[in-house]
mmCIF file of C-alpha atoms in Angstrom:
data_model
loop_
_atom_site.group_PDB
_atom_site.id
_atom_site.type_symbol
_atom_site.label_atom_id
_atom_site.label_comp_id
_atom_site.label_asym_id
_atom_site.label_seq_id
_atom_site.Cartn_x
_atom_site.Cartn_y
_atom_site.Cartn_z
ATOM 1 C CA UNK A 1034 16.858 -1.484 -3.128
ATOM 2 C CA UNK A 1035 16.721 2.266 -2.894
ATOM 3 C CA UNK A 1036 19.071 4.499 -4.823
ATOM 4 C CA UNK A 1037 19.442 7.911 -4.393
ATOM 5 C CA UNK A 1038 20.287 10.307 -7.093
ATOM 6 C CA UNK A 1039 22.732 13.030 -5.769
ATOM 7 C CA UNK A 1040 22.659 15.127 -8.934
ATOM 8 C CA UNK A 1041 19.007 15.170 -9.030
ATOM 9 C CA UNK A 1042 18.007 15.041 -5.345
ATOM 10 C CA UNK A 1043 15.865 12.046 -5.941
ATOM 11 C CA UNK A 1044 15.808 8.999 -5.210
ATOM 12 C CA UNK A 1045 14.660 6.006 -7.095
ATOM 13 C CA UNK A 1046 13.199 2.720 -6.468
ATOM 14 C CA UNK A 1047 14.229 0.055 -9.155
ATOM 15 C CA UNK A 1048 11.776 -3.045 -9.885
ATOM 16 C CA UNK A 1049 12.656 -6.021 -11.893
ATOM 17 C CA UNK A 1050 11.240 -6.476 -15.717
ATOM 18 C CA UNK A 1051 10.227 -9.829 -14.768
ATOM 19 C CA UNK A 1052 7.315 -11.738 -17.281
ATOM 20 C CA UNK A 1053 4.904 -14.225 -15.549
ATOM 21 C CA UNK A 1054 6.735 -13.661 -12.009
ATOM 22 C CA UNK A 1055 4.936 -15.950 -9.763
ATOM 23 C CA UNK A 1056 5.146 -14.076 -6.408
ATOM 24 C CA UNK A 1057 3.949 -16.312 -2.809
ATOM 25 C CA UNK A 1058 2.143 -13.285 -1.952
ATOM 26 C CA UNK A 1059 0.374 -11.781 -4.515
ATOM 27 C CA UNK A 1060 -1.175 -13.543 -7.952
ATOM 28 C CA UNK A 1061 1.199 -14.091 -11.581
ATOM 29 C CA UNK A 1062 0.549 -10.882 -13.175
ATOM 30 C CA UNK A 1063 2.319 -9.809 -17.074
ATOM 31 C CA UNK A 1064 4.537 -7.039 -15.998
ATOM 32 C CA UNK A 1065 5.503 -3.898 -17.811
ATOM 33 C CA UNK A 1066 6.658 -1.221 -15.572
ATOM 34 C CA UNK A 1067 6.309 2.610 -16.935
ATOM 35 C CA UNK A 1068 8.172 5.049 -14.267
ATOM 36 C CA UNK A 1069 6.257 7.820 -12.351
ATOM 37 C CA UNK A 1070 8.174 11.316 -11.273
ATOM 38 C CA UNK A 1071 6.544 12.275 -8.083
ATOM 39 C CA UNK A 1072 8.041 15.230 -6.290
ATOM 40 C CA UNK A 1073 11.791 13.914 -6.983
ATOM 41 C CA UNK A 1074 10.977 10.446 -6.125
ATOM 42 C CA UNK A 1075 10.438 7.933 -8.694
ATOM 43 C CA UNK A 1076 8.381 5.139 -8.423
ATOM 44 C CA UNK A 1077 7.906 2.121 -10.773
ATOM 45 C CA UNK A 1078 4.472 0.515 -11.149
ATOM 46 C CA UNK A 1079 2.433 -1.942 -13.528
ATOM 47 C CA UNK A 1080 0.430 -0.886 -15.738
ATOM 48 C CA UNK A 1081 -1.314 -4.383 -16.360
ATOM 49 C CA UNK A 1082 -3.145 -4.366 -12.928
ATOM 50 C CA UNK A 1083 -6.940 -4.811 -12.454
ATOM 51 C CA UNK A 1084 -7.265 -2.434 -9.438
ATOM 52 C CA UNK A 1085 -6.603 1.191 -8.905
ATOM 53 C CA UNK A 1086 -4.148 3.233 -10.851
ATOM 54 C CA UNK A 1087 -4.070 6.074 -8.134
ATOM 55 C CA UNK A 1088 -2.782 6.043 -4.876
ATOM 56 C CA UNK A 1089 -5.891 7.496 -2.009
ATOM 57 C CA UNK A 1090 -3.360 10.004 0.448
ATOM 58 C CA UNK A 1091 -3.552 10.747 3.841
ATOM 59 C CA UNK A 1092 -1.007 13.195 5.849
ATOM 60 C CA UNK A 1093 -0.516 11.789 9.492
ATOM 61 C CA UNK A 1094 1.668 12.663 12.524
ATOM 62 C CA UNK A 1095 3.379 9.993 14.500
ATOM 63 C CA UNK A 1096 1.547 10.393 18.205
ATOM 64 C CA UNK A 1097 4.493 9.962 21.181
ATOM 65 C CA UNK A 1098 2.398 6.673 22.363
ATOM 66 C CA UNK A 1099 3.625 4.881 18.905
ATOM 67 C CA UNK A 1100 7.061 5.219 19.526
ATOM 68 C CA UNK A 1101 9.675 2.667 21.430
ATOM 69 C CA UNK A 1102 11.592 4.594 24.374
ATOM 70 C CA UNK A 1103 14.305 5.380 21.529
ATOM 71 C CA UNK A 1104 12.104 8.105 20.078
ATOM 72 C CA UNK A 1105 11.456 5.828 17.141
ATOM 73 C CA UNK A 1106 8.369 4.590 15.708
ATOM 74 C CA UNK A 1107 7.743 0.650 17.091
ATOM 75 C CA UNK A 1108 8.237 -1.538 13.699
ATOM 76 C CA UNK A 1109 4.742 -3.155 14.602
ATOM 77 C CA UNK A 1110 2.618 0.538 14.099
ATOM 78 C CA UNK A 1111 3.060 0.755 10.162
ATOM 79 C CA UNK A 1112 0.958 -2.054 10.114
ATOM 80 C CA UNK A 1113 -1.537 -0.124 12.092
ATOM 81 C CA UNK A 1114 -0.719 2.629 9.748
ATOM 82 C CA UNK A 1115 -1.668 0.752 6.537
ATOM 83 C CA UNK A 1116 -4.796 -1.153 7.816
ATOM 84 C CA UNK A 1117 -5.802 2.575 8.577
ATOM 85 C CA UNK A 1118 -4.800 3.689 5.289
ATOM 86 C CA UNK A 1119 -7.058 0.697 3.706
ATOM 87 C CA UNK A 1120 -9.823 1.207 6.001
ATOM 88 C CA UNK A 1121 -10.154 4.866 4.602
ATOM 89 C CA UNK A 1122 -9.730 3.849 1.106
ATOM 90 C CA UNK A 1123 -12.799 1.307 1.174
ATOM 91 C CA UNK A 1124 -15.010 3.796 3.053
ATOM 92 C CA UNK A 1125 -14.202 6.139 0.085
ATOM 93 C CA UNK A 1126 -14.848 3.743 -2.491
ATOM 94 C CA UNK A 1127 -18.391 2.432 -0.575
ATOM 95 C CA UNK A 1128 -17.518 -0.402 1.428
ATOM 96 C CA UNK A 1129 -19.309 -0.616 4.908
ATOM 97 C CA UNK A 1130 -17.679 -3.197 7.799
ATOM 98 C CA UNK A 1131 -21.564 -3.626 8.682
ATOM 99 C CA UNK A 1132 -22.621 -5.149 5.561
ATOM 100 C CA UNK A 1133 -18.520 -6.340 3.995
ATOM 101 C CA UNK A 1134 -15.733 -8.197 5.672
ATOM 102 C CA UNK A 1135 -12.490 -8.648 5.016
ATOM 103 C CA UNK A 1136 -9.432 -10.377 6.935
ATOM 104 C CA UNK A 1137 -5.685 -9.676 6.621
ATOM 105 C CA UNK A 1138 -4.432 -12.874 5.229
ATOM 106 C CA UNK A 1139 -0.525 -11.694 4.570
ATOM 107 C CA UNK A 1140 1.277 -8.399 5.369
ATOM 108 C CA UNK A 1141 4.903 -7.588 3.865
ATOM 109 C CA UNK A 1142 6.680 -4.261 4.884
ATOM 110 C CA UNK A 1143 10.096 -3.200 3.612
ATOM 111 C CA UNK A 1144 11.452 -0.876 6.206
ATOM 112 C CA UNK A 1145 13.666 2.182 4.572
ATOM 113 C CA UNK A 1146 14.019 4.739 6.991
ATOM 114 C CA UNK A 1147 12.544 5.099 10.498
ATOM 115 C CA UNK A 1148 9.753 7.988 11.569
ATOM 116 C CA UNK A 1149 10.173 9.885 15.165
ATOM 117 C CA UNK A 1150 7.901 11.118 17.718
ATOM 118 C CA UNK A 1151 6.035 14.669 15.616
ATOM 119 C CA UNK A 1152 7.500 13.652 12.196
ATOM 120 C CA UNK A 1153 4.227 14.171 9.828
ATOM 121 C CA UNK A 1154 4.377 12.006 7.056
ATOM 122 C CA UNK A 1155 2.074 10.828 3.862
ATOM 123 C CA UNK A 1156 0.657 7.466 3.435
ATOM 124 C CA UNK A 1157 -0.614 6.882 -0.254
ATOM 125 C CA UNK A 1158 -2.606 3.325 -0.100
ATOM 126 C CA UNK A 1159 -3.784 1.403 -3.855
ATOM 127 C CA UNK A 1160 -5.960 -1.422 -4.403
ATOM 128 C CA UNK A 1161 -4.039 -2.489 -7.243
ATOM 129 C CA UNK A 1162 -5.096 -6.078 -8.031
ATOM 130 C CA UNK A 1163 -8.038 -8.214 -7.165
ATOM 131 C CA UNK A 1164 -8.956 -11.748 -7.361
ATOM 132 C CA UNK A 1165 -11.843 -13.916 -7.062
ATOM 133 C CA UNK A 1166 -11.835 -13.670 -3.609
ATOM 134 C CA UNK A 1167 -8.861 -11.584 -2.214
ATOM 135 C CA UNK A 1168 -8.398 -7.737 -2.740
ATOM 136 C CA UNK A 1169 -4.227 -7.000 -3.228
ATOM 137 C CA UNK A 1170 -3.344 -3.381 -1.642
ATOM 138 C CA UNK A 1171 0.140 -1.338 -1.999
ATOM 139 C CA UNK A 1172 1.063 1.216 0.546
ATOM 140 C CA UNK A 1173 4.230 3.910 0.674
ATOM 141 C CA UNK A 1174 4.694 5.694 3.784
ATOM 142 C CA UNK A 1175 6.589 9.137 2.797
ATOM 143 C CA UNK A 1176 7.663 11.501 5.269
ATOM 144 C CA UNK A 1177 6.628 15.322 4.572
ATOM 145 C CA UNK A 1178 7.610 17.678 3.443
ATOM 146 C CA UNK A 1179 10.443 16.310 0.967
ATOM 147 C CA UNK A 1180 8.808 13.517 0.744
ATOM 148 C CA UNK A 1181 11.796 10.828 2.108
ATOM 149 C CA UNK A 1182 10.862 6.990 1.767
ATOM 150 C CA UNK A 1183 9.986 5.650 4.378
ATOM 151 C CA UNK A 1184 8.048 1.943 4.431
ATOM 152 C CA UNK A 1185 6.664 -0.047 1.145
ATOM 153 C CA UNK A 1186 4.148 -2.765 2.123
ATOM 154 C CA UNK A 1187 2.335 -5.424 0.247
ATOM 155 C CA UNK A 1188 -1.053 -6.517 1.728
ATOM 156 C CA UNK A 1189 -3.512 -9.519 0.954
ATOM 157 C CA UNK A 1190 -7.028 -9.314 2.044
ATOM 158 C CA UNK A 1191 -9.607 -12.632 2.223
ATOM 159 C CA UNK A 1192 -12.699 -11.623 1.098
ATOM 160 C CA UNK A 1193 -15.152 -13.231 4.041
ATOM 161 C CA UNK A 1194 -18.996 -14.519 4.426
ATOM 162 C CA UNK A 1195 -21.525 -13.927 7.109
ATOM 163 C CA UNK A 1196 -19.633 -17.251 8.918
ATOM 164 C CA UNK A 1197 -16.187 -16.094 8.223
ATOM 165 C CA UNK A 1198 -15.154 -18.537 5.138
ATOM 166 C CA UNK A 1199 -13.660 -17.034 2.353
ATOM 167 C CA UNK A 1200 -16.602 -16.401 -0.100
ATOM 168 C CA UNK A 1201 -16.060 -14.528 -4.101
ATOM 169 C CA UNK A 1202 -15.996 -11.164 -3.898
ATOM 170 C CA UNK A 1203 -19.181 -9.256 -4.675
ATOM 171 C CA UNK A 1204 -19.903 -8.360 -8.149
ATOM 172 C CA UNK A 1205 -21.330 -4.845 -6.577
ATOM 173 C CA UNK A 1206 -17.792 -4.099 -5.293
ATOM 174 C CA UNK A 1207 -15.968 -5.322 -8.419
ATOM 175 C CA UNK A 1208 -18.050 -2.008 -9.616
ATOM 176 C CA UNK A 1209 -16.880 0.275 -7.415
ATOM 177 C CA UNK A 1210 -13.120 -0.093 -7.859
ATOM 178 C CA UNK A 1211 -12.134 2.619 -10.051
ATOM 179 C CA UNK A 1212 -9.821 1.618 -12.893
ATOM 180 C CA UNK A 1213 -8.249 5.121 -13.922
#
Protein backbone atom coordinates (compact mmCIF):
# COMPACT_ATOMS: atom_id res chain seq x y z
CA UNK A 1 0.00 0.00 0.00
CA UNK A 2 1.17 3.49 -0.76
CA UNK A 3 1.72 6.07 1.94
CA UNK A 4 2.32 9.44 1.43
CA UNK A 5 4.42 11.57 3.62
CA UNK A 6 2.84 15.10 4.00
CA UNK A 7 5.75 16.59 5.93
CA UNK A 8 8.20 15.41 3.48
CA UNK A 9 6.27 15.49 0.18
CA UNK A 10 7.07 11.91 -0.47
CA UNK A 11 5.59 9.15 -0.63
CA UNK A 12 6.64 5.71 0.32
CA UNK A 13 6.06 2.25 -0.69
CA UNK A 14 6.35 -0.29 2.29
CA UNK A 15 7.40 -4.09 1.53
CA UNK A 16 7.22 -6.87 3.97
CA UNK A 17 10.61 -8.30 5.78
CA UNK A 18 9.50 -11.63 4.85
CA UNK A 19 12.47 -14.73 4.90
CA UNK A 20 12.02 -17.60 2.33
CA UNK A 21 8.59 -15.96 0.99
CA UNK A 22 7.45 -18.37 -1.55
CA UNK A 23 5.64 -16.07 -4.04
CA UNK A 24 3.20 -18.04 -7.14
CA UNK A 25 4.79 -15.68 -9.39
CA UNK A 26 8.19 -15.23 -8.98
CA UNK A 27 10.97 -17.87 -7.36
CA UNK A 28 11.74 -18.12 -3.07
CA UNK A 29 14.32 -15.57 -2.80
CA UNK A 30 16.21 -14.54 1.05
CA UNK A 31 14.95 -11.07 1.44
CA UNK A 32 16.62 -8.08 2.99
CA UNK A 33 15.22 -4.88 1.83
CA UNK A 34 17.66 -1.61 2.05
CA UNK A 35 15.43 1.66 1.11
CA UNK A 36 16.28 3.89 -1.95
CA UNK A 37 15.46 7.94 -1.86
CA UNK A 38 14.65 8.75 -5.39
CA UNK A 39 13.43 12.26 -6.03
CA UNK A 40 11.05 12.16 -2.78
CA UNK A 41 9.83 8.78 -3.49
CA UNK A 42 11.11 5.89 -1.70
CA UNK A 43 11.32 2.64 -2.93
CA UNK A 44 12.24 -0.67 -1.18
CA UNK A 45 14.18 -3.35 -3.06
CA UNK A 46 16.32 -6.65 -2.44
CA UNK A 47 19.48 -6.64 -2.38
CA UNK A 48 19.87 -10.57 -2.68
CA UNK A 49 18.71 -10.66 -6.39
CA UNK A 50 20.69 -12.25 -9.28
CA UNK A 51 19.62 -9.71 -11.97
CA UNK A 52 20.04 -6.03 -12.37
CA UNK A 53 20.46 -3.60 -9.57
CA UNK A 54 19.49 -0.53 -11.83
CA UNK A 55 16.41 0.33 -13.26
CA UNK A 56 16.94 1.07 -17.64
CA UNK A 57 14.45 4.60 -17.99
CA UNK A 58 12.50 5.71 -20.64
CA UNK A 59 10.29 9.12 -20.65
CA UNK A 60 7.00 8.49 -22.72
CA UNK A 61 3.80 10.46 -23.50
CA UNK A 62 0.45 8.81 -23.37
CA UNK A 63 -0.77 9.11 -27.33
CA UNK A 64 -4.86 10.10 -27.37
CA UNK A 65 -5.41 6.51 -29.22
CA UNK A 66 -4.43 4.74 -25.67
CA UNK A 67 -6.97 6.28 -23.79
CA UNK A 68 -10.82 5.03 -23.02
CA UNK A 69 -13.43 7.87 -24.05
CA UNK A 70 -12.98 9.09 -20.26
CA UNK A 71 -9.65 10.71 -21.10
CA UNK A 72 -7.97 7.95 -19.15
CA UNK A 73 -5.41 5.57 -20.09
CA UNK A 74 -7.26 1.89 -20.98
CA UNK A 75 -5.98 -0.48 -17.93
CA UNK A 76 -4.88 -3.01 -20.76
CA UNK A 77 -1.93 -0.33 -22.36
CA UNK A 78 0.56 -0.54 -19.27
CA UNK A 79 1.02 -3.86 -20.31
CA UNK A 80 1.92 -2.60 -23.69
CA UNK A 81 3.91 -0.09 -21.83
CA UNK A 82 6.10 -2.62 -19.94
CA UNK A 83 6.62 -5.24 -22.75
CA UNK A 84 7.99 -1.98 -24.48
CA UNK A 85 9.96 -1.08 -21.59
CA UNK A 86 11.52 -4.84 -21.62
CA UNK A 87 11.90 -4.95 -25.23
CA UNK A 88 14.29 -1.84 -24.94
CA UNK A 89 16.08 -3.15 -22.02
CA UNK A 90 17.17 -6.52 -23.84
CA UNK A 91 18.14 -4.65 -27.03
CA UNK A 92 20.43 -2.62 -24.67
CA UNK A 93 21.82 -5.44 -22.96
CA UNK A 94 22.36 -7.56 -26.59
CA UNK A 95 19.48 -9.63 -27.04
CA UNK A 96 18.18 -9.92 -30.73
CA UNK A 97 14.29 -11.38 -31.33
CA UNK A 98 16.05 -12.93 -34.57
CA UNK A 99 18.37 -15.15 -32.87
CA UNK A 100 16.40 -15.14 -28.78
CA UNK A 101 12.82 -15.71 -27.81
CA UNK A 102 11.02 -15.16 -25.05
CA UNK A 103 7.15 -15.50 -24.09
CA UNK A 104 5.18 -13.66 -21.38
CA UNK A 105 4.26 -16.43 -19.10
CA UNK A 106 2.57 -14.14 -16.10
CA UNK A 107 1.95 -10.36 -15.86
CA UNK A 108 0.91 -8.63 -12.40
CA UNK A 109 0.17 -4.79 -12.35
CA UNK A 110 -0.82 -2.86 -9.23
CA UNK A 111 -2.70 0.13 -10.46
CA UNK A 112 -2.00 3.47 -8.18
CA UNK A 113 -3.03 6.32 -10.00
CA UNK A 114 -4.36 6.68 -13.56
CA UNK A 115 -2.33 8.61 -16.63
CA UNK A 116 -4.44 11.03 -19.16
CA UNK A 117 -4.31 11.80 -22.71
CA UNK A 118 -0.48 14.20 -22.96
CA UNK A 119 0.58 13.25 -19.38
CA UNK A 120 4.50 12.32 -20.01
CA UNK A 121 5.58 9.95 -17.64
CA UNK A 122 8.87 7.64 -16.79
CA UNK A 123 8.96 3.97 -17.02
CA UNK A 124 12.12 2.48 -15.18
CA UNK A 125 12.12 -1.47 -16.19
CA UNK A 126 14.82 -4.19 -14.06
CA UNK A 127 15.66 -7.62 -14.80
CA UNK A 128 16.01 -8.39 -11.31
CA UNK A 129 16.04 -12.20 -10.99
CA UNK A 130 16.64 -15.04 -13.35
CA UNK A 131 16.20 -18.67 -13.37
CA UNK A 132 17.14 -21.60 -15.29
CA UNK A 133 14.85 -20.87 -17.78
CA UNK A 134 12.66 -17.75 -17.00
CA UNK A 135 14.00 -14.08 -16.82
CA UNK A 136 11.88 -12.09 -13.70
CA UNK A 137 11.42 -8.19 -14.71
CA UNK A 138 10.09 -5.19 -12.33
CA UNK A 139 8.60 -2.14 -13.85
CA UNK A 140 7.36 1.43 -12.12
CA UNK A 141 5.52 3.69 -14.25
CA UNK A 142 6.11 7.39 -12.70
CA UNK A 143 4.51 10.30 -14.04
CA UNK A 144 6.93 13.43 -14.76
CA UNK A 145 7.85 15.79 -13.60
CA UNK A 146 7.26 15.09 -9.70
CA UNK A 147 7.54 11.92 -10.29
CA UNK A 148 3.78 10.58 -8.85
CA UNK A 149 3.34 6.64 -8.74
CA UNK A 150 1.67 5.48 -11.03
CA UNK A 151 1.66 1.39 -11.91
CA UNK A 152 4.14 -1.40 -10.25
CA UNK A 153 4.20 -4.62 -12.32
CA UNK A 154 5.77 -7.97 -11.88
CA UNK A 155 6.59 -9.89 -15.12
CA UNK A 156 7.71 -13.61 -15.86
CA UNK A 157 9.31 -14.42 -19.08
CA UNK A 158 9.75 -18.34 -20.54
CA UNK A 159 12.86 -18.57 -22.00
CA UNK A 160 11.89 -20.46 -25.58
CA UNK A 161 13.69 -22.87 -28.32
CA UNK A 162 13.68 -22.76 -32.06
CA UNK A 163 10.11 -24.98 -31.60
CA UNK A 164 8.74 -22.87 -28.89
CA UNK A 165 9.38 -25.25 -25.65
CA UNK A 166 10.82 -23.76 -22.84
CA UNK A 167 14.62 -24.48 -23.20
CA UNK A 168 17.63 -23.13 -20.22
CA UNK A 169 18.57 -19.94 -20.77
CA UNK A 170 21.80 -19.31 -22.66
CA UNK A 171 24.95 -19.21 -20.79
CA UNK A 172 25.96 -16.17 -23.36
CA UNK A 173 23.04 -14.13 -21.95
CA UNK A 174 23.60 -15.12 -18.30
CA UNK A 175 26.87 -12.88 -19.32
CA UNK A 176 25.36 -10.05 -20.38
CA UNK A 177 23.11 -9.22 -17.43
CA UNK A 178 24.88 -6.68 -15.55
CA UNK A 179 25.00 -7.26 -11.80
CA UNK A 180 25.85 -3.62 -10.45
Amino acid sequence: MLHYNPSTHSFIIPKLQIRNYRSPNFPTISCRFVRENYNGLVLDKTRDDKGMKWYHEMKLEVRDYECDRYGVVNNAVYANYCQHGQFRLSEMLGLTAAVDVVALKELSLKYIAPLRSGDRFLLKVRLCDFSAVRLYYENLIFKLPNLEPILEAKSTVVWLDKSYRPTRIPQRVISLIPRS
